[in-house]
Short mmCIF file of C-alpha atoms in Angstrom, two decimals:
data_model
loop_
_atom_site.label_atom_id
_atom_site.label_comp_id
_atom_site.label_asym_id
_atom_site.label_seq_id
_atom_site.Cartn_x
_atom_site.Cartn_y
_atom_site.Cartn_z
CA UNK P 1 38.59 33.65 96.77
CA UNK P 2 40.32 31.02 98.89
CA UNK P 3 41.45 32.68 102.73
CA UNK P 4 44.62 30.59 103.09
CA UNK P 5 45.89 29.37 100.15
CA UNK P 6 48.98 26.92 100.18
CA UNK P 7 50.75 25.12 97.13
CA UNK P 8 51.91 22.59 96.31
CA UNK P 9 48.50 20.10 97.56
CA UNK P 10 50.85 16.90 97.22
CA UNK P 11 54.54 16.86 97.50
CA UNK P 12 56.52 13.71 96.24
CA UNK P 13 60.07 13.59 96.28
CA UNK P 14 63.26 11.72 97.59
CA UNK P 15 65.30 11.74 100.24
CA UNK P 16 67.54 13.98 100.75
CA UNK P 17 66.15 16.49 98.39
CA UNK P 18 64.90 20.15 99.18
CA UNK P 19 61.70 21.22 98.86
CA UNK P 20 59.34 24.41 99.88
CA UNK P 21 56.23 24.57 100.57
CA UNK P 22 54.07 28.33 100.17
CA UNK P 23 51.31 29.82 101.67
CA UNK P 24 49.46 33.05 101.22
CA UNK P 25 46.85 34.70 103.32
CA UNK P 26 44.00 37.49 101.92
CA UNK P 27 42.60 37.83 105.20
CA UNK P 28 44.51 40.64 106.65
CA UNK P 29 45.63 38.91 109.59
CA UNK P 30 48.60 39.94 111.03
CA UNK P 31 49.63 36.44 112.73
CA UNK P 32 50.18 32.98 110.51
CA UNK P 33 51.64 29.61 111.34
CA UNK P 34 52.95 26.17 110.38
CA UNK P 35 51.37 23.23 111.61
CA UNK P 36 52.62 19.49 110.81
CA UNK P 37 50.05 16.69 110.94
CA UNK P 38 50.96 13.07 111.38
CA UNK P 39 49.90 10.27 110.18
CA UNK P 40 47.81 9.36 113.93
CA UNK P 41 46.33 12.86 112.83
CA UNK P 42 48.47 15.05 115.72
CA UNK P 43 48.43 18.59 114.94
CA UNK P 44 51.52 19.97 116.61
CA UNK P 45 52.33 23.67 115.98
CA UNK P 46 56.00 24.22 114.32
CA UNK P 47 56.55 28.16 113.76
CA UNK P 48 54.37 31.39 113.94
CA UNK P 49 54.71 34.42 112.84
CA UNK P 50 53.28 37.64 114.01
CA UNK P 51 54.15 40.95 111.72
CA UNK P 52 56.69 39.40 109.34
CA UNK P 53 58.35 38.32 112.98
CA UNK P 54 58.89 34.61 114.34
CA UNK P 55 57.10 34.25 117.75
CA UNK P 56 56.79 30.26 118.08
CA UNK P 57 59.70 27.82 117.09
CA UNK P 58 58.80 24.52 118.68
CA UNK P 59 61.43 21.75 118.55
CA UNK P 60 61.78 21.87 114.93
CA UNK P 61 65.24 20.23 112.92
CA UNK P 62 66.52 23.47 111.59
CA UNK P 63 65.99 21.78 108.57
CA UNK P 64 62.89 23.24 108.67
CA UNK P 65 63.45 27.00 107.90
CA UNK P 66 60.38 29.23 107.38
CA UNK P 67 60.16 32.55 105.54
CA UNK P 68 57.67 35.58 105.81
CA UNK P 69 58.48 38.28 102.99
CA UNK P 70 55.43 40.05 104.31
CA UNK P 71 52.48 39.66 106.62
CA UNK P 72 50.67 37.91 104.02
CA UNK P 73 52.68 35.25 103.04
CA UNK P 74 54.88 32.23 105.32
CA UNK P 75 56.99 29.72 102.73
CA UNK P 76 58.24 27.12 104.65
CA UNK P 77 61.70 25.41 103.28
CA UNK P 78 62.90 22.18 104.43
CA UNK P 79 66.51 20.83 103.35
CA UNK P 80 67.64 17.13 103.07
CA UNK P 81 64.22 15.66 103.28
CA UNK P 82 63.97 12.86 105.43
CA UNK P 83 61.41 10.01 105.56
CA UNK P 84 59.77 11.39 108.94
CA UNK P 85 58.75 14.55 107.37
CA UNK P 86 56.21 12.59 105.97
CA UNK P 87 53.12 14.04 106.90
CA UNK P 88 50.35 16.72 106.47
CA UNK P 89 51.70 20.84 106.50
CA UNK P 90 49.00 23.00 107.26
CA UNK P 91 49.62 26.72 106.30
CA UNK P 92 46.88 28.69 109.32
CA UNK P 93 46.30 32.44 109.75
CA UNK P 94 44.46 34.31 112.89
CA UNK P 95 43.75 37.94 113.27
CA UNK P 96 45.84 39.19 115.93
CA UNK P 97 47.13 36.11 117.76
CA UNK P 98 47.49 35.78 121.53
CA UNK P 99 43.91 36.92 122.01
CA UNK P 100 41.15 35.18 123.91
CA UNK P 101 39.17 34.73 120.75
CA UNK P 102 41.87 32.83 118.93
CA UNK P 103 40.15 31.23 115.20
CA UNK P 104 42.74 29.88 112.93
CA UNK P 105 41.53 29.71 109.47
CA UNK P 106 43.30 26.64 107.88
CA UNK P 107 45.00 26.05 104.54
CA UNK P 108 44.12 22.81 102.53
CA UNK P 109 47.26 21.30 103.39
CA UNK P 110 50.04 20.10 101.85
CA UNK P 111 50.52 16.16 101.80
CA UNK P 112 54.29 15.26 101.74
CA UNK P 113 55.77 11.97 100.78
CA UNK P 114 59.53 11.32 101.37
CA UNK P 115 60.41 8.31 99.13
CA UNK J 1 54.19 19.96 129.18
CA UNK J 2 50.88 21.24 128.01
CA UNK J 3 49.04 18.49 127.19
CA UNK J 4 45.23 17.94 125.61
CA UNK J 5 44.17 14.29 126.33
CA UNK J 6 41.22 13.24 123.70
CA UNK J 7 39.74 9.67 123.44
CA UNK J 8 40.70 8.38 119.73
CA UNK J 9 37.68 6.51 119.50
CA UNK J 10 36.01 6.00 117.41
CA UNK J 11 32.83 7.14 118.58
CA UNK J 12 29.99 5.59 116.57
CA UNK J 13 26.21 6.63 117.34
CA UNK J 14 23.15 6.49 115.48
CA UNK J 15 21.68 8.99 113.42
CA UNK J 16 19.42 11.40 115.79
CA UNK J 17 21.34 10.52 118.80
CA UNK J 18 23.63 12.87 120.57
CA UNK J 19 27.19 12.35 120.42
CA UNK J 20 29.38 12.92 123.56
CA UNK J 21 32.74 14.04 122.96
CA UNK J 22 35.76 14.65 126.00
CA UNK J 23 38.50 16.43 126.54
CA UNK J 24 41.08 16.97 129.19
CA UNK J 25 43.80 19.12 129.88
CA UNK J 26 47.05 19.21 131.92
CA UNK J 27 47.83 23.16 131.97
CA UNK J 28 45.65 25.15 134.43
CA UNK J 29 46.82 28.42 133.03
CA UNK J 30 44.87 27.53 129.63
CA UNK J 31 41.98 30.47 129.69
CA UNK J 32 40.29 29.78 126.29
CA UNK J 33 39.01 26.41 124.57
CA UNK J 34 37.88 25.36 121.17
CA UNK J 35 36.66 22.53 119.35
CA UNK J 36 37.20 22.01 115.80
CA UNK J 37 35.97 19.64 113.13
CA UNK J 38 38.07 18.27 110.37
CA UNK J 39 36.56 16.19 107.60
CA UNK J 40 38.77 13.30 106.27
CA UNK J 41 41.49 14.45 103.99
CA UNK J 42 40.28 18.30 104.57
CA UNK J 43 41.33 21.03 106.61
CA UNK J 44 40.48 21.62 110.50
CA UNK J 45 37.36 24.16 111.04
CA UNK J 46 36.37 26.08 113.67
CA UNK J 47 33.18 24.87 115.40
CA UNK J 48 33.16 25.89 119.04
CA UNK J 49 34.78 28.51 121.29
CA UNK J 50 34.05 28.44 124.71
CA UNK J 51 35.98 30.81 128.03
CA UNK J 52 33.90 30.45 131.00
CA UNK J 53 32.96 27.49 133.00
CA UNK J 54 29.25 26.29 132.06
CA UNK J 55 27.33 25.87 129.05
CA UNK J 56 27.78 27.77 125.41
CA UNK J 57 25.12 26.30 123.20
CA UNK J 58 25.27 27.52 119.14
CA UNK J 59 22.46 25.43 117.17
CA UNK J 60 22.84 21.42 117.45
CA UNK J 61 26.40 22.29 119.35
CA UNK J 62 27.03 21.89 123.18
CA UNK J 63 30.34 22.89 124.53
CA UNK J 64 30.70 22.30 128.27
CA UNK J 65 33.59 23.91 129.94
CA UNK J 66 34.57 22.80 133.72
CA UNK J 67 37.89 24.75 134.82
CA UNK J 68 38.30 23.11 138.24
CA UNK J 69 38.19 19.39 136.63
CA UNK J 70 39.79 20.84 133.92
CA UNK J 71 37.47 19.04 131.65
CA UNK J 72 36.05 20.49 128.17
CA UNK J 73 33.23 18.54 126.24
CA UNK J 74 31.25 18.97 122.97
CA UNK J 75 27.75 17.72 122.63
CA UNK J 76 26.54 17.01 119.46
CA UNK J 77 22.13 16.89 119.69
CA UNK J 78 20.06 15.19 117.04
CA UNK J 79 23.66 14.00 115.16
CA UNK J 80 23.69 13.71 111.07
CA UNK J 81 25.73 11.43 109.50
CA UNK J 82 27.67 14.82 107.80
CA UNK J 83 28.47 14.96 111.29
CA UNK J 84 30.79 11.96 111.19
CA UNK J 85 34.28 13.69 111.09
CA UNK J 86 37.49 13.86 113.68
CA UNK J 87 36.55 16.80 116.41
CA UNK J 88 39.94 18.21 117.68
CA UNK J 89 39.95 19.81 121.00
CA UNK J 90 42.57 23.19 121.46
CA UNK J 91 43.19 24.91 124.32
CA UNK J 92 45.17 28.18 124.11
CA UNK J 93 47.11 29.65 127.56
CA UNK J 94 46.61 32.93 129.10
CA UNK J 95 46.67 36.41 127.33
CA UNK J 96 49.69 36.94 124.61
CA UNK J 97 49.66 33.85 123.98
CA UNK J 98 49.92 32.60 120.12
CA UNK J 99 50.17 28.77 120.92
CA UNK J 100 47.41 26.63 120.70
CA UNK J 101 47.92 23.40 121.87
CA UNK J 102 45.30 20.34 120.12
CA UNK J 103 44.68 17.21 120.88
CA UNK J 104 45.18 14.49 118.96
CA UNK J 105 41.27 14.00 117.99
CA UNK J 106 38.07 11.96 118.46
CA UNK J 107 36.88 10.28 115.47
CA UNK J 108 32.68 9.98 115.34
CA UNK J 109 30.85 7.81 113.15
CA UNK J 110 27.13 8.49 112.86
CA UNK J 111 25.50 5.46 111.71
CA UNK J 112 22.34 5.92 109.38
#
């Protein structure tokens, strides 16, 4: 059984559209986040969520908008796609978050492609 | 800013050689320190952890941690060419926190 789990793998679309992008976790772990990764291979940290509760909201458009139903699952929805959201979304998951022995466990990532 | 300063490279080395990899970092709060490995087109895995200043050795692995110089490295003995991969450095500051900060990645090449 895959850990983190995210869907779709590729994403094409168009400007201006809206798309979302899900991620489950059968880990238990009470703590997950959104990372984006460009195309120079930056991973910069967009949103976590500890508990169902947001924690971390780096400088994100509020385009971006993520969404935890429960502790195993972050969606992230972006509105009126533009083409610098191009880019690699990693869906991540850690067991308690904060502590000193802080291993995320990765998603396969979601490759996005704004036309 | 917290910032985590990696050479792009890449790194190329031959096969059986060790492989030298660097790290910096601007925020002397940061307590804890990790190195992960991400294979091209995959997703980032955890290779290293390291908290105190000094050596943590786990198999072929070498991380060297120097708080003072602020200064994390990752040795890589008697390297495989499945060992060719972009090695991301993280840092993560003080207690509570949930933000790990990377760096934008060293790219090795071992040569056959």
């Amino acid at each position: 059984d895959t850990a983190v789990s995210q869907t779709p793998k590729y994403l094409v679309t168009q400007m201006g559209n809206d798309k979302s992008i899900k991620c489950e976790q059968n880990l238990g772990h009470d703590t997950m986040y959104w990372y984006k990764q460009d195309s120079k291979k930056f991973l910069k940290i967009m949103f976590s969520y500890n508990n169902k509760e947001l924690i971390i909201n780096e400088t994100v458009p509020n385009r971006f908008s993520p969404k935890s139903p429960d502790k195993a699952h972050l969606n992230l929805h972006i509105n009126s796609l533009e083409l610098g959201d191009s880019a690699v979304y990693f869906c991540a998951s850690s067991q308690a978050g904060g502590g000193s022995n802080e291993k995320l466990f990765f998603g396969s990532g979601t490759q996005l492609s704004v036309l | 800013q917290k910032e985590v300063e990696q050479n792009s490279g890449p790194l190329s080395v031959p096969e059986g050689a060790i492989a030298s990899l660097n790290c910096t970092y601007s925020d002397r709060g940061s307590q804890s320190f990790f190195w992960y490995r991400q294979y091209s087109g995959k997703s980032p895995e955890l290779i290293m952890s390291i908290y105190s200043n000094g050596d943590k050795e786990d198999g072929r692995f070498t991380a060297q941690l120097n708080k003072a110089s602020q200064y994390v490295s990752l040795l890589i003995r008697d390297s495989q060419p499945s060992d060719s991969a972009t090695y991301l450095c993280a840092t993560l500051s003080g207690a509570g926190s949930y933000q790990l900060t990377f760096g934008k990645g060293t790219k090795l090449s071992v040569i056959p």
